[in-house]
Amino acid sequence: MSAVIFHVLTLFPEMVIQGLSPSVIGRAWEKKVISLDAVDIRDYTTDRHRKVDDYPYGGGAGMLMQAQPVYDAHRAVTGGKKIRTIYVTPQGTPFTQAKAQELAAEDELVFLCGHYEGIDERVLEEIVTDYISIGDYVLTGGELPAMVMIDAIARLIPGVLGNDFSAEEESFYNDLLEYPQYSRPEEWHGKKVPQVLLSGNHQKVTQWRLEQARQRTAERRPDLYEKYQEKQLLIRKLARHKRNNIHLVESLTRGCAEVLYSDIMLAGHSAEEHTAAEIYSAEGKRIAAESVLLYDRSCKTCMALAADMASGEAIAERLPADTELIIVSEPYLKELLKQRGYKVLGSYIQVLYTRKEALPVKHREICRLTMEHYPYVCRWYCNDGKCGPGIDDAYVRERIQAGAMYGAFIEGSQVGFVGIHSEGSLGMLFVEESFRGQGIASSLEAYAVNRMLEKGWTPYGHISAGNTASVKLQEKLGFYRAEKNYWWLEKTLANSTLIC
Ligand code: 9D3
């Protein structure tokens, strides 16, 4: 489910079309990954002189765009359907990356660009769902802001930048400004490329870049730096119970999740002194002393950790309304969420791979999947091989387009697959029955683990609690097991796209 259609209502349609056409966005438009149309509001005037503006009641400088042409242009574009409509205006809330992510999840978006001194309030009340500005400075119209937003949103849509998943940066520099970069020649205007970059020592290079990124952020964006430090503190705290919290630690370090609630944050920087209630595993071992609610906007997935009943309530209160999936590890939080209309999809065991060495891959024929393999994956993943292809699964489609699925083949024909879920866990492992027992599943998983290691991620996964064969496989590959159970819950009203 991605924003594929952008409509722009404007008095200067050619400005929008010509502005976006030569860019990466234009190429995506040519490839039909997105669609863009700019509608001239003037085409909808009923005035003999094609006039669209008039004087403001109560007086004041300049002219206003009238309600009727704007309304009719909007109506022509939506055909009466309810489509998210953004009025780009200096009176809006500031545009952010989080907003871009939220809007990228829509199928269709309308941008309304104002001119003159603004638009008659009455039509705004009827058609606008979001008021957004791109910053505190004054422009001459809304076209550039609409283009800025379309650019930022479109590049998040799978297929626009090519292979998202494979192009994703390593984890370490999220939340920080970028480090300085150098290309040939080695010396220019008497300035030498920093020695460490020529050393060939990958670890030292990473360390140096991280330090540069930190310094730069502290200096130029103290606001971001403070948030970064707070988040690092939370990560360190959660990482004390890495086996149990790897899913939280991973999505935080990779920058996929926002913190919606944390009692560590409430405690400010005195995390060490903070005395949160502690919870215990079945064997009576201490396994958590803090509560956290994370939200991965891109897949509408929440991950929660509750230290006690009260923080469980606090977490339930803060779930975003559009949450589709929740991963929890406390039975009472699971029960609480069931009462709030979520349904348990399954109970899982969490496993993680903490070593840095790549795993051996014995089966030779493994590669990244493309949409050509979509019918195969869909047949087995969504339908147990019962139905033929053609049953659509948006999730599988998105994962393949993101470059997050790999397949095993024998003499060119597919026999299985594995994938990386949108929240970062390994999963979707499947090998056809007649090809089992030859180490293909093991190779597939090892292959995916190696891809994750290359990105600097810690591979982890959730195995269905009853799947002893899979648990054995994970142990063989060198995975460790968490002490807790994990439940995945989904919204009961949502149509049941299967997420195993
Ligand atoms: C100077 C005129 N203004 C004073 C009463 C009002 C005004 C109307 C229209 C000021 C700017 C504009 C045009 N700008 C946008 O439409 C706009 C915008 C912007 O100017 N800055 C940041 N974000 C945005 S989003 C749309």
Coordinates of C-alpha atoms and ligand atoms in Angstrom, one line a residue:
M1 CA 0.0 0.0 0.0
S2 CA 1.9 3.0 -1.2
A3 CA 1.1 6.5 -2.4
V4 CA 1.1 6.0 -6.1
I5 CA -1.1 8.9 -7.3
F6 CA -0.2 12.5 -6.7
H7 CA -2.7 15.2 -7.8
V8 CA -1.7 18.9 -7.6
L9 CA -4.3 21.6 -7.8
T10 CA -2.6 24.8 -8.9
L11 CA -2.7 27.9 -11.0
F12 CA 0.7 27.0 -12.4
P13 CA 0.5 23.3 -13.5
E14 CA 3.4 23.5 -15.9
M15 CA 5.7 24.6 -13.0
V16 CA 5.0 21.4 -11.1
I17 CA 5.2 19.1 -14.2
Q18 CA 8.4 20.7 -15.5
G19 CA 9.9 20.9 -12.1
L20 CA 9.5 17.2 -11.3
S21 CA 9.9 15.7 -14.8
P22 CA 13.7 15.8 -15.1
S23 CA 14.3 14.3 -11.7
V24 CA 14.3 10.8 -10.2
I25 CA 10.6 11.4 -9.5
G26 CA 10.1 12.0 -13.2
R27 CA 11.8 8.7 -14.0
A28 CA 9.6 6.9 -11.5
W29 CA 6.6 8.5 -13.2
E30 CA 7.8 7.3 -16.6
K31 CA 8.2 3.8 -15.2
K32 CA 4.6 4.1 -13.8
V33 CA 5.8 3.4 -10.2
I34 CA 4.0 6.7 -9.3
S35 CA 1.6 8.9 -11.2
L36 CA 1.4 12.7 -11.2
D37 CA -1.1 15.1 -12.5
A38 CA -1.3 18.8 -12.2
V39 CA -4.8 20.3 -12.5
D40 CA -5.2 23.9 -13.5
I41 CA -7.7 25.4 -11.0
R42 CA -8.5 28.1 -13.6
D43 CA -10.0 25.4 -15.8
Y44 CA -12.8 25.2 -13.3
T45 CA -13.8 28.8 -13.0
T46 CA -17.4 29.7 -14.1
D47 CA -16.3 33.3 -14.6
R48 CA -16.5 34.7 -18.1
H49 CA -13.0 36.2 -17.8
R50 CA -11.6 33.0 -16.2
K51 CA -11.1 35.0 -13.0
V52 CA -10.4 32.8 -9.8
D53 CA -9.8 35.6 -7.2
D54 CA -11.7 38.4 -5.5
Y55 CA -11.3 40.9 -2.7
P56 CA -11.4 39.7 0.9
Y57 CA -14.5 40.7 3.0
G58 CA -13.6 43.0 5.8
G59 CA -10.8 44.6 3.7
G60 CA -7.1 44.1 3.6
A61 CA -4.3 43.9 1.1
G62 CA -4.4 41.7 -2.0
M63 CA -6.8 39.1 -3.3
L64 CA -8.2 35.7 -2.3
M65 CA -8.8 32.6 -4.3
Q66 CA -12.5 31.9 -4.4
A67 CA -14.2 28.8 -3.1
Q68 CA -16.0 27.6 -6.2
P69 CA -13.2 26.9 -8.7
V70 CA -11.1 25.3 -6.0
Y71 CA -14.0 23.1 -4.9
D72 CA -14.9 22.0 -8.4
A73 CA -11.2 21.3 -9.3
H74 CA -11.0 19.1 -6.2
R75 CA -14.3 17.4 -7.0
A76 CA -13.1 16.7 -10.5
V77 CA -9.9 15.0 -9.2
T78 CA -11.5 13.0 -6.4
G79 CA -14.8 12.2 -8.0
G80 CA -16.4 12.5 -4.6
K81 CA -14.0 9.9 -3.0
K82 CA -12.4 10.8 0.3
I83 CA -8.8 11.4 -0.5
R84 CA -6.2 12.9 1.9
T85 CA -5.9 16.5 0.8
I86 CA -3.0 18.7 1.8
Y87 CA -3.2 22.4 1.7
V88 CA 0.4 23.7 1.5
T89 CA 0.3 26.9 3.5
P90 CA 2.6 29.0 5.8
Q91 CA -0.1 28.4 8.4
G92 CA 0.4 24.7 8.5
T93 CA 2.3 22.4 10.8
P94 CA 6.0 21.9 9.7
F95 CA 6.7 19.1 7.3
T96 CA 9.0 16.4 8.6
Q97 CA 10.4 13.0 7.6
A98 CA 7.8 11.4 9.9
K99 CA 5.1 13.2 8.0
A100 CA 6.6 12.1 4.7
Q101 CA 6.6 8.5 5.9
E102 CA 3.0 8.8 7.0
L103 CA 1.9 10.2 3.7
A104 CA 3.9 7.6 1.7
A105 CA 1.5 5.0 3.1
E106 CA -1.5 6.5 1.3
D107 CA -2.7 5.3 -2.1
E108 CA -3.6 8.8 -3.4
L109 CA -2.8 12.3 -2.3
V110 CA -4.1 15.7 -3.4
F111 CA -2.0 18.9 -2.9
L112 CA -3.7 22.2 -3.0
C113 CA -1.4 25.2 -3.8
G114 CA -2.5 28.6 -2.8
H115 CA -1.7 31.9 -4.5
Y116 CA -2.5 35.5 -3.8
E117 CA -3.2 36.1 -0.1
G118 CA -4.8 32.7 0.4
I119 CA -8.0 30.8 -0.2
D120 CA -11.6 31.3 1.0
E121 CA -11.8 29.5 4.4
R122 CA -15.1 27.8 3.6
V123 CA -13.8 25.6 0.8
L124 CA -10.8 24.6 3.0
E125 CA -13.1 23.4 5.7
E126 CA -14.8 21.1 3.2
I127 CA -11.9 19.6 1.4
V128 CA -8.6 19.9 3.4
T129 CA -7.5 17.1 5.7
D130 CA -3.9 18.4 6.5
Y131 CA -2.4 21.9 6.7
I132 CA 1.4 21.7 6.1
S133 CA 4.2 24.3 5.8
I134 CA 7.7 23.5 4.7
G135 CA 9.4 26.0 7.1
D136 CA 9.4 29.5 8.5
Y137 CA 10.2 31.6 5.5
V138 CA 8.0 33.3 3.0
L139 CA 7.6 32.1 -0.6
T140 CA 5.5 33.4 -3.4
G141 CA 3.2 30.3 -3.8
G142 CA 2.6 26.7 -2.7
E143 CA 4.0 25.0 -5.9
L144 CA 7.6 24.7 -4.6
P145 CA 6.4 23.4 -1.2
A146 CA 4.1 20.8 -3.0
M147 CA 7.1 19.7 -5.1
V148 CA 9.3 19.5 -2.1
M149 CA 6.8 17.3 -0.3
I150 CA 6.1 15.1 -3.4
D151 CA 9.9 14.6 -3.8
A152 CA 10.3 13.6 -0.1
I153 CA 7.3 11.3 -0.1
A154 CA 7.9 9.6 -3.5
R155 CA 11.4 8.6 -2.8
L156 CA 10.1 6.5 0.1
I157 CA 7.9 4.4 -2.2
P158 CA 9.4 1.1 -3.1
G159 CA 10.7 1.0 -6.6
V160 CA 11.2 4.8 -6.9
L161 CA 14.9 4.7 -5.9
G162 CA 15.4 1.2 -7.2
N163 CA 16.2 -1.3 -4.5
D164 CA 15.5 0.4 -1.1
F165 CA 16.5 -2.3 1.2
S166 CA 19.9 -3.0 -0.5
A167 CA 20.5 0.8 -0.7
E168 CA 19.8 1.4 2.9
E169 CA 22.8 2.9 4.9
E170 CA 24.3 1.0 7.7
S171 CA 22.8 1.6 11.1
F172 CA 25.3 3.6 13.0
Y173 CA 24.8 7.1 11.6
N174 CA 21.0 7.4 11.9
D175 CA 19.9 10.5 13.8
L176 CA 23.2 12.2 13.1
L177 CA 24.3 14.5 10.3
E178 CA 26.5 12.9 7.7
Y179 CA 30.2 12.6 8.1
P180 CA 32.6 14.5 5.7
Q181 CA 33.5 12.6 2.5
Y182 CA 36.5 12.7 0.1
S183 CA 37.2 11.5 -3.4
R184 CA 40.2 11.7 -5.7
P185 CA 42.8 13.3 -5.8
E186 CA 44.5 12.4 -2.6
E187 CA 45.7 15.9 -2.3
W188 CA 43.9 19.0 -3.5
H189 CA 44.7 22.7 -2.8
G190 CA 47.3 21.4 -0.3
K191 CA 44.6 19.5 1.6
K192 CA 45.2 15.8 2.2
V193 CA 42.4 13.2 2.5
P194 CA 42.4 12.1 6.2
Q195 CA 44.9 9.2 6.6
V196 CA 42.5 6.8 8.3
L197 CA 40.3 6.7 5.1
L198 CA 43.4 5.4 3.1
S199 CA 44.3 2.8 5.8
G200 CA 42.0 0.1 4.5
N201 CA 40.9 -0.7 8.1
H202 CA 37.2 -0.8 7.9
Q203 CA 36.6 -0.8 11.6
K204 CA 38.8 2.3 12.1
V205 CA 37.0 4.1 9.2
T206 CA 33.6 3.4 10.8
Q207 CA 34.8 4.7 14.1
W208 CA 36.3 7.8 12.6
R209 CA 33.1 8.6 10.6
L210 CA 30.9 8.1 13.6
E211 CA 33.1 10.5 15.6
Q212 CA 33.0 13.1 12.8
A213 CA 29.2 12.7 12.5
R214 CA 28.8 13.2 16.3
Q215 CA 31.0 16.3 16.4
R216 CA 29.3 17.8 13.4
T217 CA 25.8 17.2 14.9
A218 CA 26.8 18.6 18.3
E219 CA 28.1 21.7 16.6
R220 CA 25.5 22.4 13.9
R221 CA 22.4 20.8 15.4
P222 CA 22.5 20.7 19.2
D223 CA 18.7 19.9 19.1
L224 CA 19.3 16.6 17.1
Y225 CA 22.4 15.8 19.2
E226 CA 20.4 15.9 22.4
K227 CA 17.8 13.5 21.0
Y228 CA 20.6 11.2 19.7
Q229 CA 22.2 11.0 23.2
E230 CA 18.9 10.3 24.9
K231 CA 18.2 7.5 22.4
Q232 CA 21.7 6.0 22.8
L233 CA 21.0 5.9 26.5
L234 CA 17.8 4.0 26.0
I235 CA 19.5 1.6 23.6
R236 CA 22.3 0.9 26.1
K237 CA 19.8 0.2 28.8
L238 CA 17.7 -2.1 26.6
A239 CA 20.8 -3.9 25.3
R240 CA 21.6 -5.1 28.9
H241 CA 19.0 -7.7 28.2
K242 CA 19.9 -8.1 24.5
R243 CA 18.5 -11.6 24.0
N244 CA 15.1 -10.4 25.2
N245 CA 15.2 -6.9 23.7
I246 CA 17.0 -7.4 20.4
H247 CA 13.9 -6.5 18.5
L248 CA 13.7 -3.1 20.3
V249 CA 17.5 -2.5 20.2
E250 CA 17.6 -3.3 16.5
S251 CA 14.7 -1.1 15.3
L252 CA 16.1 1.8 17.5
T253 CA 19.7 1.5 16.2
R254 CA 18.5 1.2 12.6
G255 CA 16.4 4.3 13.0
C256 CA 13.2 2.5 12.1
A257 CA 11.3 3.2 15.3
E258 CA 10.2 6.3 17.2
V259 CA 9.9 6.2 21.0
L260 CA 6.3 6.8 21.9
Y261 CA 6.7 6.0 25.5
S262 CA 9.6 5.2 27.8
D263 CA 9.9 5.5 31.5
I264 CA 13.6 6.0 31.1
M265 CA 12.9 9.2 29.1
L266 CA 10.4 10.3 31.8
A267 CA 13.3 9.8 34.3
G268 CA 15.3 12.2 32.2
H269 CA 19.0 11.5 32.3
S270 CA 19.0 9.8 35.7
A271 CA 18.4 6.4 34.2
E272 CA 20.9 4.7 36.5
E273 CA 19.1 5.8 39.7
H274 CA 15.6 5.2 38.2
T275 CA 13.8 2.5 40.2
A276 CA 11.2 1.1 37.8
A277 CA 9.4 -2.0 38.8
E278 CA 11.1 -5.2 37.7
I279 CA 9.6 -8.2 36.0
Y280 CA 10.7 -11.8 36.1
S281 CA 10.7 -14.7 33.8
A282 CA 9.0 -18.0 34.6
E283 CA 12.2 -19.1 36.3
G284 CA 12.3 -16.0 38.5
K285 CA 15.1 -14.3 36.6
R286 CA 15.0 -10.5 36.3
I287 CA 14.4 -9.7 32.7
A288 CA 13.2 -6.1 32.5
A289 CA 13.2 -3.0 34.6
E290 CA 11.8 -0.6 32.1
S291 CA 8.8 0.1 29.9
V292 CA 9.0 1.2 26.3
L293 CA 6.7 1.7 23.4
L294 CA 8.2 1.9 19.9
Y295 CA 6.5 2.6 16.7
D296 CA 7.7 1.7 13.2
R297 CA 5.6 4.1 11.1
S298 CA 6.6 2.4 7.8
C299 CA 4.9 -0.8 8.7
K300 CA 2.5 0.5 11.3
T301 CA 4.0 -1.9 13.9
C302 CA 4.4 -1.2 17.6
M303 CA 6.8 -3.0 19.9
A304 CA 6.1 -2.8 23.6
L305 CA 7.9 -3.8 26.8
A306 CA 6.0 -3.2 30.0
A307 CA 7.6 -3.4 33.4
D308 CA 4.3 -3.6 35.3
M309 CA 0.5 -3.3 34.9
A310 CA 0.5 0.5 35.2
S311 CA 3.0 1.0 32.4
G312 CA 1.0 -1.6 30.4
E313 CA -2.0 0.8 30.8
A314 CA 0.1 3.8 29.8
I315 CA 1.4 1.9 26.7
A316 CA -2.1 0.8 25.7
E317 CA -3.2 4.5 25.9
R318 CA -0.5 5.6 23.6
L319 CA -0.9 3.1 20.7
P320 CA -1.3 5.1 17.5
A321 CA -4.8 4.8 16.1
D322 CA -3.4 3.3 12.8
T323 CA -1.4 0.5 14.5
E324 CA -1.8 -2.7 12.5
L325 CA 0.6 -5.0 14.3
I326 CA 1.9 -5.1 17.9
I327 CA 4.7 -7.2 19.3
V328 CA 4.6 -7.7 23.1
S329 CA 6.4 -9.9 25.6
E330 CA 4.2 -9.7 28.7
P331 CA 1.1 -11.9 29.2
Y332 CA -0.9 -9.1 30.9
L333 CA -0.1 -6.6 28.2
K334 CA -1.3 -9.2 25.6
E335 CA -4.5 -9.6 27.6
L336 CA -5.0 -5.8 27.9
L337 CA -4.6 -5.4 24.2
K338 CA -7.0 -8.3 23.5
Q339 CA -9.6 -6.3 25.5
R340 CA -8.8 -3.3 23.3
G341 CA -9.7 -5.1 20.1
Y342 CA -6.5 -6.7 19.1
K343 CA -6.3 -10.4 18.1
V344 CA -3.4 -12.7 18.9
L345 CA -1.7 -13.9 15.6
G346 CA 0.6 -16.3 17.4
S347 CA 3.0 -16.9 20.1
Y348 CA 6.7 -16.8 19.1
I349 CA 10.2 -17.6 20.4
Q350 CA 12.8 -15.0 19.8
V351 CA 16.2 -16.0 18.6
L352 CA 19.3 -13.9 17.8
Y353 CA 22.7 -14.3 16.2
T354 CA 25.3 -12.4 18.1
R355 CA 28.4 -13.4 16.3
K356 CA 30.0 -11.2 13.6
E357 CA 31.3 -14.0 11.3
A358 CA 29.3 -14.8 8.2
L359 CA 27.7 -18.3 8.0
P360 CA 28.6 -20.8 5.4
V361 CA 26.1 -21.1 2.6
K362 CA 26.3 -24.6 1.1
H363 CA 23.4 -24.5 -1.5
R364 CA 24.8 -22.5 -4.5
E365 CA 21.7 -21.3 -6.2
I366 CA 20.4 -18.5 -4.0
C367 CA 19.6 -15.0 -5.1
R368 CA 17.6 -11.9 -4.3
L369 CA 14.0 -12.2 -5.6
T370 CA 12.3 -9.9 -8.1
M371 CA 8.6 -9.5 -9.0
E372 CA 9.0 -12.3 -11.4
H373 CA 9.0 -14.6 -8.4
Y374 CA 6.1 -13.0 -6.7
P375 CA 3.5 -15.6 -7.8
Y376 CA 5.6 -18.4 -6.4
V377 CA 6.1 -16.7 -3.0
C378 CA 2.5 -15.7 -2.9
R379 CA 1.3 -19.2 -3.6
W380 CA 3.3 -20.8 -0.8
Y381 CA 3.5 -18.0 1.8
C382 CA -0.1 -16.9 1.6
N383 CA -2.0 -19.9 0.5
D384 CA -0.1 -23.0 1.5
G385 CA 0.3 -23.9 -2.1
K386 CA -3.4 -24.5 -2.4
C387 CA -4.5 -21.6 -4.5
G388 CA -2.8 -20.6 -7.7
P389 CA -1.1 -17.3 -8.2
G390 CA -3.3 -14.2 -8.6
I391 CA -4.2 -14.0 -4.9
D392 CA -2.7 -10.6 -4.2
D393 CA -0.7 -10.0 -1.1
A394 CA 0.5 -6.4 -0.7
Y395 CA 3.0 -7.4 2.0
V396 CA 4.8 -10.0 -0.1
R397 CA 4.9 -7.5 -3.0
E398 CA 6.3 -4.8 -0.8
R399 CA 9.0 -7.0 0.6
I400 CA 10.1 -8.3 -2.8
Q401 CA 10.2 -4.7 -4.2
A402 CA 12.2 -3.6 -1.2
G403 CA 14.8 -6.2 -2.1
A404 CA 14.2 -8.0 1.2
M405 CA 13.5 -11.5 -0.1
Y406 CA 15.8 -14.3 -1.3
G407 CA 15.0 -17.5 -3.1
A408 CA 16.6 -20.9 -3.5
F409 CA 16.6 -22.6 -6.9
I410 CA 17.5 -26.0 -8.3
E411 CA 18.6 -25.9 -11.9
G412 CA 16.8 -22.6 -12.3
S413 CA 13.4 -23.5 -10.7
Q414 CA 12.5 -22.1 -7.4
V415 CA 12.2 -24.4 -4.4
G416 CA 12.0 -22.0 -1.4
F417 CA 12.5 -18.5 0.0
V418 CA 13.4 -16.5 3.0
G419 CA 12.8 -12.8 3.8
I420 CA 13.5 -10.0 6.2
H421 CA 10.3 -8.6 7.7
S422 CA 9.6 -4.8 7.5
E423 CA 10.3 -4.4 11.2
G424 CA 13.7 -6.1 10.7
S425 CA 13.3 -9.7 11.8
L426 CA 14.3 -12.7 9.7
G427 CA 11.4 -14.8 8.7
M428 CA 9.1 -16.2 5.9
L429 CA 11.4 -19.2 5.6
F430 CA 10.0 -21.9 3.3
V431 CA 11.3 -24.9 1.4
E432 CA 9.0 -27.2 -0.6
E433 CA 8.4 -30.5 1.2
S434 CA 10.1 -32.6 -1.5
F435 CA 13.3 -30.6 -1.2
R436 CA 13.6 -30.6 2.6
G437 CA 16.4 -32.4 4.4
Q438 CA 19.1 -31.2 2.0
G439 CA 20.2 -28.2 4.0
I440 CA 18.4 -25.7 1.7
A441 CA 16.5 -24.0 4.5
S442 CA 19.8 -23.7 6.4
S443 CA 21.5 -22.2 3.4
L444 CA 18.7 -19.8 2.8
E445 CA 18.7 -18.6 6.3
A446 CA 22.5 -18.4 6.4
Y447 CA 22.3 -16.3 3.2
A448 CA 19.9 -13.8 4.8
V449 CA 21.9 -13.7 8.0
N450 CA 25.0 -12.7 5.9
R451 CA 23.1 -10.0 4.1
M452 CA 22.0 -8.6 7.5
L453 CA 25.6 -8.8 8.9
E454 CA 26.9 -6.8 5.9
K455 CA 24.6 -4.0 6.9
G456 CA 25.8 -4.1 10.5
W457 CA 22.5 -5.5 11.8
T458 CA 22.1 -8.2 14.5
P459 CA 20.1 -11.0 12.8
Y460 CA 17.1 -12.1 14.9
G461 CA 13.8 -13.8 14.3
H462 CA 10.5 -14.9 15.7
I463 CA 9.7 -18.6 15.4
S464 CA 6.3 -20.0 15.8
A465 CA 6.2 -21.5 19.4
G466 CA 5.3 -25.0 18.1
N467 CA 7.8 -25.1 15.3
T468 CA 10.5 -27.4 16.8
A469 CA 12.1 -28.1 13.5
S470 CA 12.8 -24.4 13.1
V471 CA 14.0 -24.0 16.7
K472 CA 16.5 -26.9 16.0
L473 CA 17.7 -25.1 12.8
Q474 CA 18.3 -21.9 14.6
E475 CA 20.3 -23.6 17.3
K476 CA 22.4 -25.4 14.6
L477 CA 23.1 -22.0 13.0
G478 CA 24.3 -20.6 16.3
F479 CA 21.3 -18.5 17.3
Y480 CA 20.6 -17.9 21.0
R481 CA 17.1 -18.0 22.5
A482 CA 15.4 -15.3 24.5
E483 CA 13.8 -16.2 27.8
K484 CA 10.4 -14.7 27.1
N485 CA 7.5 -15.5 24.8
Y486 CA 6.5 -12.9 22.2
W487 CA 3.0 -12.4 20.9
W488 CA 2.1 -10.7 17.7
L489 CA -1.3 -9.1 17.7
E490 CA -3.2 -7.5 14.9
K491 CA -6.1 -5.1 14.7
T492 CA -9.3 -7.2 14.5
L493 CA -11.1 -4.8 12.1
A494 CA -8.2 -4.7 9.6
N495 CA -8.6 -7.0 6.6
S496 CA -6.5 -10.0 7.4
T497 CA -3.3 -9.7 5.3
L498 CA -1.4 -12.6 6.6
I499 CA 1.8 -11.8 8.4
C500 CA 3.3 -15.1 9.5
Ligands
9D3_1 C1 3.2 38.0 2.3 C2 1.9 37.4 2.1 N1 1.4 36.7 3.3 C3 1.0 37.7 4.3 C4 -0.2 38.1 4.7 C5 0.7 35.5 3.2 C6 1.3 34.5 2.3 C7 0.5 33.9 1.4 C8 1.1 32.9 0.5 C9 2.6 34.2 2.4 C10 3.2 33.2 1.5 C11 2.4 32.6 0.6 C12 2.9 31.6 -0.3 N2 3.5 30.5 0.4 C13 3.0 29.3 0.4 O1 1.9 29.1 -0.3 C14 3.5 28.3 1.2 C15 4.7 28.3 2.0 C16 5.6 29.3 2.4 O2 5.6 30.5 2.0 N3 6.6 29.0 3.3 C17 6.8 27.7 3.8 N4 5.9 26.8 3.5 C18 4.9 27.1 2.6 S1 3.7 26.0 2.1 C19 3.0 27.0 1.2

